[in-house]
Every structure is written in C-alpha cells, then in structure tokens.
Amino acid sequence: CDKRLCRRNSASENTTESSAERRIVLLGRSGVGKSASGNTILGLRGSEQFRSDCSFNSVTEKSEAKSAVVAGREVKVIDTPGLSKGKHTPQHVFNEMMKSCLLAEEGLHAFVLVIELGRFEKNDDEIIYLLKKAFGKEALKYAVVLFTHGDRPSSQNIEQNIQANEDLKNLVEMCGGRYCIFNNTSMNNKRQVRELFTKVDEMVQVNGGTAYVGEIVGIARTIMRELRESATDYSDRLSTAWRRFCNWVVTIWVAMCESFTRFLENTIILARTFPHKPAHNYSDLSQMC
C-alpha cells in the first residue's frame, strides 16, 4: 500500500457513543439480501422498506439510510449497492461505500458483510478488499459476517461449511470470527436481530465503547458540520457535501489503482525472472493490501 494512503485510512480518531445508539452499514455483492436484511433489522414494512426483490439483480443503486427504534435503541442502517457484473463497477460500489461516511458522520458501529448462505463467490472477497481500502484495516475490528437464507438446511451445520471453504474461512477470520444467520422470510423472528446486535455490542465494547471514526470519516463529519450552519435542507446539504467529499474519494481510488498496477507489474517481472515459480492468484485481491 502507499504509506500516505495507509496513514490517511488509519482509525486515528474515535468518538464516545451512547450505548443505546447504533449505526451500521450493509456491504456485499448484488442479490445476497442486503436490503431485505436491513428491513429485518429495522422491522420495516410496506413503503418504509428498503427496496428489495428475490432475484439476483441489484435493486439498490445508491447508498440509502433508514432509522428506527429497535428494542428501545435508535438504530440507523445504511444500505449500499453491491458488486455485479455489467451493472455496478468496483468504483461505483467504492464511491457509494465512502458515501456512508456522510450518512453516518458520527461514526459507524459495524460493517456488516452480507453473504448468501451456500453461495460464496469471488465478489464476496472483493468487498473486503474495498472495505480495507476505503476505511483501513482497522475497520475489520468492526466487521461481522451476516449469512442470509437461514431457512436452508445448510444453516444447521454452518461451522462445517465455513471450515470446508478455505476462502470463506479466511474471510470470516478477517472479521474476527464473528458471524450470524438471518432468515429474512421470518421478520417476526426477533431472536436473529438480537443475536446480531449482541455481536455488534461485543465489538463496540472490545473497541473501547466507541464507534469507528477513521480519518476519512472525520473529514466527512467536518464537511457536514460546516454545511449544517449554512444549509437547512438535508438533501441539499448531502449533495453539496458529496461534491466536496469527492476530492478525497478520487484521491484514494487513484492510489488504490496505482497500487494494483504496481502489483501486476511486479507479478509480471517475477514470472519472467522465475518462469517455473507458481503465479499469483489474481482473484485474491487481499494480496495487494
């Protein structure tokens, strides 16, 4: 990684939070059930819901935040677009991931990586890479895996399934071994929501009782606070903030692309120098971190 980029992404600032309030962002590839999980967490129904469907197509185009009182606490959930072939590029997903900083300027308590049970794919791994590039490796201390389709028989031996898939096992380990299971067709099952927040509360406690606020989140907070004094309409304020915030987002994206280019160049040099040595696995983006 570029050292300046790593310093910029480090969790250099934290904020003390009320134990009741929680702000979480949902991440994952398209069609895994992020929006449906957000509805389950907040107990949203009808027109209040995040838009979702049962296909593998992405419904969410832009990051969107919704709030509700859940078991006596204020909870904000930010739904983000997912990686998908031919629709949402890594740069689009990265931009919308960064936009969550503006939607939760006081910091994030959890990065929830949503994965469809029994359908682990390459794009699931790439989301972790984008998360680390956007927020830094410290963000993994606030990461938890959420498996959807908990009504499937495979949910009964989830631990065995994790251990049987080396890539999935590594991903869960990067998230501190934290995971839970949702059945979004059973929204009345409050136990699954309680289990998720038990994981989130444990993460927050281990991290000093604070939300995640890296430098990039701190920049978003400063921009939003400055605009709050001059703009009364929230949508106008958010739009203006994004235009200012884009300068930082582009800087990080360019640095990330340069890092990838150097990685490929070094790989080609090694392949030419040591032709009989096994090549890198290009699908493993974590090698570039």
CSV table of C-alpha atoms in Angstrom, one decimal:
chain,number,residue,atom,x,y,z
A,1,CYS,CA,0.0,0.0,0.0
A,2,ASP,CA,1.0,3.6,-0.5
A,3,LYS,CA,2.1,4.7,3.0
A,4,ARG,CA,0.3,8.1,2.8
A,5,LEU,CA,-2.9,6.2,1.9
A,6,CYS,CA,-2.5,3.8,4.8
A,7,ARG,CA,-2.0,6.8,7.2
A,8,ARG,CA,-5.0,8.5,5.8
A,9,ASN,CA,-7.1,5.4,6.2
A,10,SER,CA,-6.0,4.6,9.8
A,11,ALA,CA,-8.5,4.9,12.6
A,12,SER,CA,-6.9,7.9,14.0
A,13,GLU,CA,-10.0,9.3,15.8
A,14,ASN,CA,-12.7,7.7,17.8
A,15,THR,CA,-15.8,9.0,19.4
A,16,THR,CA,-17.6,8.0,22.6
A,17,GLU,CA,-21.1,6.9,21.9
A,18,SER,CA,-24.3,6.4,23.7
A,19,SER,CA,-24.7,2.7,24.5
A,20,ALA,CA,-28.2,2.8,23.0
A,21,GLU,CA,-27.5,4.2,19.6
A,22,ARG,CA,-26.1,2.0,16.8
A,23,ARG,CA,-25.2,2.8,13.2
A,24,ILE,CA,-24.3,0.0,10.8
A,25,VAL,CA,-23.6,-0.3,7.1
A,26,LEU,CA,-24.5,-3.3,4.9
A,27,LEU,CA,-22.0,-4.4,2.4
A,28,GLY,CA,-21.9,-7.3,-0.1
A,29,ARG,CA,-22.4,-8.3,-3.7
A,30,SER,CA,-25.7,-7.9,-5.6
A,31,GLY,CA,-28.6,-10.1,-4.8
A,32,VAL,CA,-27.4,-11.5,-1.5
A,33,GLY,CA,-30.2,-9.9,0.6
A,34,LYS,CA,-28.7,-6.7,1.9
A,35,SER,CA,-31.8,-4.7,1.6
A,36,ALA,CA,-34.0,-7.4,3.0
A,37,SER,CA,-31.6,-7.8,5.9
A,38,GLY,CA,-31.9,-4.0,6.5
A,39,ASN,CA,-35.7,-4.4,6.6
A,40,THR,CA,-35.4,-7.3,9.1
A,41,ILE,CA,-33.1,-5.4,11.4
A,42,LEU,CA,-35.3,-2.3,11.5
A,43,GLY,CA,-38.6,-4.1,11.3
A,44,LEU,CA,-39.6,-2.1,8.3
A,45,ARG,CA,-42.7,-3.0,6.2
A,46,GLY,CA,-44.6,-1.6,3.2
A,47,SER,CA,-43.5,1.7,1.8
A,48,GLU,CA,-41.0,2.3,4.6
A,49,GLN,CA,-38.8,-0.6,3.4
A,50,PHE,CA,-35.5,-0.6,1.6
A,51,ARG,CA,-36.4,-1.8,-1.9
A,52,SER,CA,-35.5,-5.5,-2.5
A,53,ASP,CA,-36.6,-8.4,-4.6
A,54,CYS,CA,-36.0,-12.2,-4.7
A,55,SER,CA,-33.8,-12.2,-7.9
A,56,PHE,CA,-30.0,-12.0,-8.2
A,57,ASN,CA,-30.3,-8.4,-9.6
A,58,SER,CA,-29.3,-5.4,-7.6
A,59,VAL,CA,-32.2,-3.1,-6.6
A,60,THR,CA,-30.1,-0.6,-4.7
A,61,GLU,CA,-28.4,2.0,-6.9
A,62,LYS,CA,-27.2,4.4,-4.3
A,63,SER,CA,-26.4,4.3,-0.6
A,64,GLU,CA,-29.5,4.9,1.5
A,65,ALA,CA,-30.0,5.3,5.2
A,66,LYS,CA,-33.1,4.4,7.3
A,67,SER,CA,-33.6,4.6,11.0
A,68,ALA,CA,-36.0,3.0,13.5
A,69,VAL,CA,-36.2,2.3,17.2
A,70,VAL,CA,-35.2,-1.3,17.8
A,71,ALA,CA,-35.7,-2.9,21.2
A,72,GLY,CA,-35.5,0.6,22.8
A,73,ARG,CA,-32.5,1.9,20.9
A,74,GLU,CA,-32.1,4.2,17.9
A,75,VAL,CA,-30.7,2.2,15.0
A,76,LYS,CA,-29.6,3.6,11.6
A,77,VAL,CA,-28.9,1.1,8.8
A,78,ILE,CA,-27.1,2.2,5.6
A,79,ASP,CA,-27.8,0.0,2.6
A,80,THR,CA,-25.2,0.1,-0.2
A,81,PRO,CA,-25.1,-1.1,-3.8
A,82,GLY,CA,-23.4,-4.5,-4.4
A,83,LEU,CA,-20.8,-5.6,-6.9
A,84,SER,CA,-22.4,-7.1,-10.0
A,85,LYS,CA,-21.2,-8.0,-13.5
A,86,GLY,CA,-22.1,-5.4,-16.1
A,87,LYS,CA,-24.0,-3.1,-13.7
A,88,HIS,CA,-22.2,-1.9,-10.6
A,89,THR,CA,-18.5,-1.5,-11.1
A,90,PRO,CA,-16.0,-1.7,-8.2
A,91,GLN,CA,-15.5,2.1,-8.5
A,92,HIS,CA,-19.3,2.8,-8.2
A,93,VAL,CA,-19.5,0.5,-5.2
A,94,PHE,CA,-16.4,2.1,-3.7
A,95,ASN,CA,-17.9,5.6,-4.1
A,96,GLU,CA,-21.2,4.6,-2.5
A,97,MET,CA,-19.3,2.8,0.3
A,98,MET,CA,-17.5,6.0,1.0
A,99,LYS,CA,-20.8,8.0,0.9
A,100,SER,CA,-21.8,6.1,4.0
A,101,CYS,CA,-19.4,8.4,5.9
A,102,LEU,CA,-21.7,11.3,5.1
A,103,LEU,CA,-24.8,9.3,6.1
A,104,ALA,CA,-23.3,8.4,9.5
A,105,GLU,CA,-21.0,11.3,10.2
A,106,GLU,CA,-20.7,10.4,13.9
A,107,GLY,CA,-19.1,7.1,13.1
A,108,LEU,CA,-20.1,3.5,12.4
A,109,HIS,CA,-20.5,0.8,14.9
A,110,ALA,CA,-20.5,-2.1,12.4
A,111,PHE,CA,-19.6,-3.0,8.9
A,112,VAL,CA,-21.9,-5.9,8.1
A,113,LEU,CA,-20.7,-8.1,5.2
A,114,VAL,CA,-23.8,-9.9,3.8
A,115,ILE,CA,-23.2,-13.3,2.2
A,116,GLU,CA,-25.8,-15.7,0.8
A,117,LEU,CA,-25.5,-19.0,2.6
A,118,GLY,CA,-24.0,-21.7,0.3
A,119,ARG,CA,-23.2,-19.2,-2.5
A,120,PHE,CA,-19.8,-17.8,-1.6
A,121,GLU,CA,-18.2,-16.1,-4.6
A,122,LYS,CA,-15.2,-14.1,-5.7
A,123,ASN,CA,-17.1,-10.8,-5.3
A,124,ASP,CA,-17.6,-11.5,-1.6
A,125,ASP,CA,-13.9,-11.4,-1.2
A,126,GLU,CA,-13.6,-8.2,-3.2
A,127,ILE,CA,-15.9,-6.4,-0.9
A,128,ILE,CA,-13.5,-6.9,2.0
A,129,TYR,CA,-10.7,-5.5,-0.2
A,130,LEU,CA,-12.7,-2.4,-1.0
A,131,LEU,CA,-13.6,-2.0,2.7
A,132,LYS,CA,-10.0,-2.1,3.7
A,133,LYS,CA,-9.1,0.4,1.0
A,134,ALA,CA,-11.9,2.8,1.9
A,135,PHE,CA,-11.6,2.7,5.7
A,136,GLY,CA,-8.3,1.0,6.5
A,137,LYS,CA,-7.6,-2.4,8.1
A,138,GLU,CA,-8.8,-1.1,11.5
A,139,ALA,CA,-12.3,-1.2,10.1
A,140,LEU,CA,-12.1,-5.1,10.2
A,141,LYS,CA,-12.3,-4.7,14.0
A,142,TYR,CA,-15.8,-3.6,13.5
A,143,ALA,CA,-16.7,-6.2,10.8
A,144,VAL,CA,-19.2,-9.0,11.1
A,145,VAL,CA,-20.4,-11.5,8.5
A,146,LEU,CA,-24.2,-11.9,8.1
A,147,PHE,CA,-25.3,-15.1,6.2
A,148,THR,CA,-28.8,-14.8,4.6
A,149,HIS,CA,-31.2,-17.6,3.7
A,150,GLY,CA,-31.0,-19.1,7.2
A,151,ASP,CA,-34.0,-21.3,6.3
A,152,ARG,CA,-31.8,-23.5,4.1
A,153,PRO,CA,-30.8,-26.9,5.6
A,154,SER,CA,-27.1,-25.9,5.3
A,155,SER,CA,-27.6,-23.4,8.1
A,156,GLN,CA,-27.8,-26.3,10.5
A,157,ASN,CA,-24.1,-27.1,10.0
A,158,ILE,CA,-22.8,-23.6,9.2
A,159,GLU,CA,-19.5,-24.0,11.1
A,160,GLN,CA,-18.6,-27.1,9.0
A,161,ASN,CA,-19.5,-25.2,5.8
A,162,ILE,CA,-17.2,-22.4,6.8
A,163,GLN,CA,-14.3,-24.7,7.6
A,164,ALA,CA,-14.8,-26.6,4.3
A,165,ASN,CA,-14.3,-23.5,2.2
A,166,GLU,CA,-10.8,-22.0,2.7
A,167,ASP,CA,-11.6,-18.6,1.2
A,168,LEU,CA,-14.8,-18.3,3.2
A,169,LYS,CA,-12.9,-19.4,6.3
A,170,ASN,CA,-10.2,-16.7,5.8
A,171,LEU,CA,-12.9,-14.0,5.2
A,172,VAL,CA,-14.7,-14.9,8.5
A,173,GLU,CA,-11.3,-14.9,10.3
A,174,MET,CA,-10.6,-11.4,8.9
A,175,CYS,CA,-13.8,-10.4,10.5
A,176,GLY,CA,-12.7,-11.7,13.9
A,177,GLY,CA,-14.6,-14.9,13.5
A,178,ARG,CA,-17.9,-13.1,14.0
A,179,TYR,CA,-20.9,-14.2,12.1
A,180,CYS,CA,-24.6,-14.7,12.4
A,181,ILE,CA,-27.5,-16.1,10.3
A,182,PHE,CA,-30.7,-14.3,9.1
A,183,ASN,CA,-33.9,-15.8,7.6
A,184,ASN,CA,-35.4,-12.7,6.0
A,185,THR,CA,-38.6,-14.5,5.3
A,186,SER,CA,-39.3,-14.6,9.0
A,187,MET,CA,-39.2,-11.0,10.0
A,188,ASN,CA,-41.1,-11.7,13.2
A,189,ASN,CA,-38.1,-13.7,14.5
A,190,LYS,CA,-36.6,-11.1,16.7
A,191,ARG,CA,-34.0,-13.5,18.1
A,192,GLN,CA,-31.9,-13.3,15.0
A,193,VAL,CA,-31.8,-9.5,15.3
A,194,ARG,CA,-30.9,-9.7,19.0
A,195,GLU,CA,-28.0,-12.1,18.1
A,196,LEU,CA,-26.7,-9.6,15.5
A,197,PHE,CA,-26.7,-6.7,18.0
A,198,THR,CA,-25.1,-8.9,20.6
A,199,LYS,CA,-22.2,-9.3,18.2
A,200,VAL,CA,-22.2,-5.6,17.4
A,201,ASP,CA,-22.3,-4.6,21.1
A,202,GLU,CA,-19.4,-7.0,21.8
A,203,MET,CA,-17.3,-5.4,19.0
A,204,VAL,CA,-18.0,-1.9,20.4
A,205,GLN,CA,-17.1,-2.9,23.9
A,206,VAL,CA,-13.8,-4.6,22.7
A,207,ASN,CA,-13.0,-1.4,20.8
A,208,GLY,CA,-13.3,0.8,23.8
A,209,GLY,CA,-17.0,1.5,23.7
A,210,THR,CA,-16.6,3.8,20.6
A,211,ALA,CA,-17.8,3.9,17.0
A,212,TYR,CA,-15.3,3.6,14.2
A,213,VAL,CA,-14.1,7.0,13.1
A,214,GLY,CA,-11.1,6.9,10.8
A,215,GLU,CA,-9.6,10.0,9.2
A,216,ILE,CA,-11.8,9.8,6.2
A,217,VAL,CA,-15.0,9.6,8.4
A,218,GLY,CA,-13.6,12.6,10.4
A,219,ILE,CA,-13.3,14.6,7.1
A,220,ALA,CA,-16.9,13.7,6.3
A,221,ARG,CA,-18.0,14.8,9.7
A,222,THR,CA,-16.2,18.2,9.4
A,223,ILE,CA,-17.8,18.8,6.0
A,224,MET,CA,-21.3,18.0,7.2
A,225,ARG,CA,-20.9,20.2,10.3
A,226,GLU,CA,-19.7,23.1,8.3
A,227,LEU,CA,-22.6,22.8,5.9
A,228,ARG,CA,-25.2,22.4,8.7
A,229,GLU,CA,-24.6,26.0,9.6
A,230,SER,CA,-25.3,27.3,6.1
A,231,ALA,CA,-27.8,24.8,4.6
A,232,THR,CA,-31.1,23.9,6.2
A,233,ASP,CA,-32.3,21.3,3.7
A,234,TYR,CA,-30.8,17.9,4.4
A,235,SER,CA,-30.8,16.7,0.8
A,236,ASP,CA,-29.1,19.9,-0.4
A,237,ARG,CA,-26.5,19.6,2.4
A,238,LEU,CA,-25.8,16.0,1.5
A,239,SER,CA,-25.5,16.8,-2.2
A,240,THR,CA,-23.0,19.7,-1.5
A,241,ALA,CA,-21.1,17.6,1.0
A,242,TRP,CA,-20.7,14.8,-1.6
A,243,ARG,CA,-19.3,17.2,-4.2
A,244,ARG,CA,-16.6,18.4,-1.7
A,245,PHE,CA,-16.0,14.9,-0.3
A,246,CYS,CA,-15.4,13.5,-3.9
A,247,ASN,CA,-11.9,15.0,-3.9
A,248,TRP,CA,-10.9,12.7,-1.1
A,249,VAL,CA,-12.7,9.7,-2.6
A,250,VAL,CA,-11.0,10.2,-6.0
A,251,THR,CA,-7.6,10.5,-4.3
A,252,ILE,CA,-8.0,7.2,-2.5
A,253,TRP,CA,-9.3,5.4,-5.6
A,254,VAL,CA,-6.4,6.6,-7.8
A,255,ALA,CA,-3.9,5.5,-5.1
A,256,MET,CA,-5.7,2.1,-5.0
A,257,CYS,CA,-5.5,1.7,-8.8
A,258,GLU,CA,-1.8,2.7,-8.7
A,259,SER,CA,-1.2,0.0,-6.0
A,260,PHE,CA,-2.9,-2.6,-8.2
A,261,THR,CA,-0.8,-1.5,-11.2
A,262,ARG,CA,2.4,-1.9,-9.3
A,263,PHE,CA,1.2,-5.3,-8.1
A,264,LEU,CA,0.6,-6.5,-11.7
A,265,GLU,CA,4.0,-5.1,-12.9
A,266,ASN,CA,5.8,-6.9,-10.1
A,267,THR,CA,4.0,-10.1,-10.8
A,268,ILE,CA,5.0,-10.0,-14.5
A,269,ILE,CA,8.6,-9.3,-13.6
A,270,LEU,CA,8.6,-12.3,-11.2
A,271,ALA,CA,7.0,-14.5,-13.8
A,272,ARG,CA,9.7,-13.6,-16.3
A,273,THR,CA,12.5,-14.0,-13.8
A,274,PHE,CA,11.3,-17.2,-12.3
A,275,PRO,CA,9.2,-18.9,-15.0
A,276,HIS,CA,8.8,-22.2,-13.1
A,277,LYS,CA,7.5,-20.5,-9.9
A,278,PRO,CA,3.7,-20.7,-9.4
A,279,ALA,CA,2.0,-17.4,-10.4
A,280,HIS,CA,-0.1,-15.3,-8.1
A,281,ASN,CA,-3.7,-15.9,-7.7
A,282,TYR,CA,-5.1,-12.8,-9.4
A,283,SER,CA,-8.5,-13.3,-7.8
A,284,ASP,CA,-7.1,-12.9,-4.3
A,285,LEU,CA,-7.2,-9.1,-4.1
A,286,SER,CA,-6.1,-9.2,-0.4
A,287,GLN,CA,-2.5,-9.8,-1.7
A,288,MET,CA,-2.5,-6.1,-2.7
A,289,CYS,CA,-3.1,-4.8,0.8
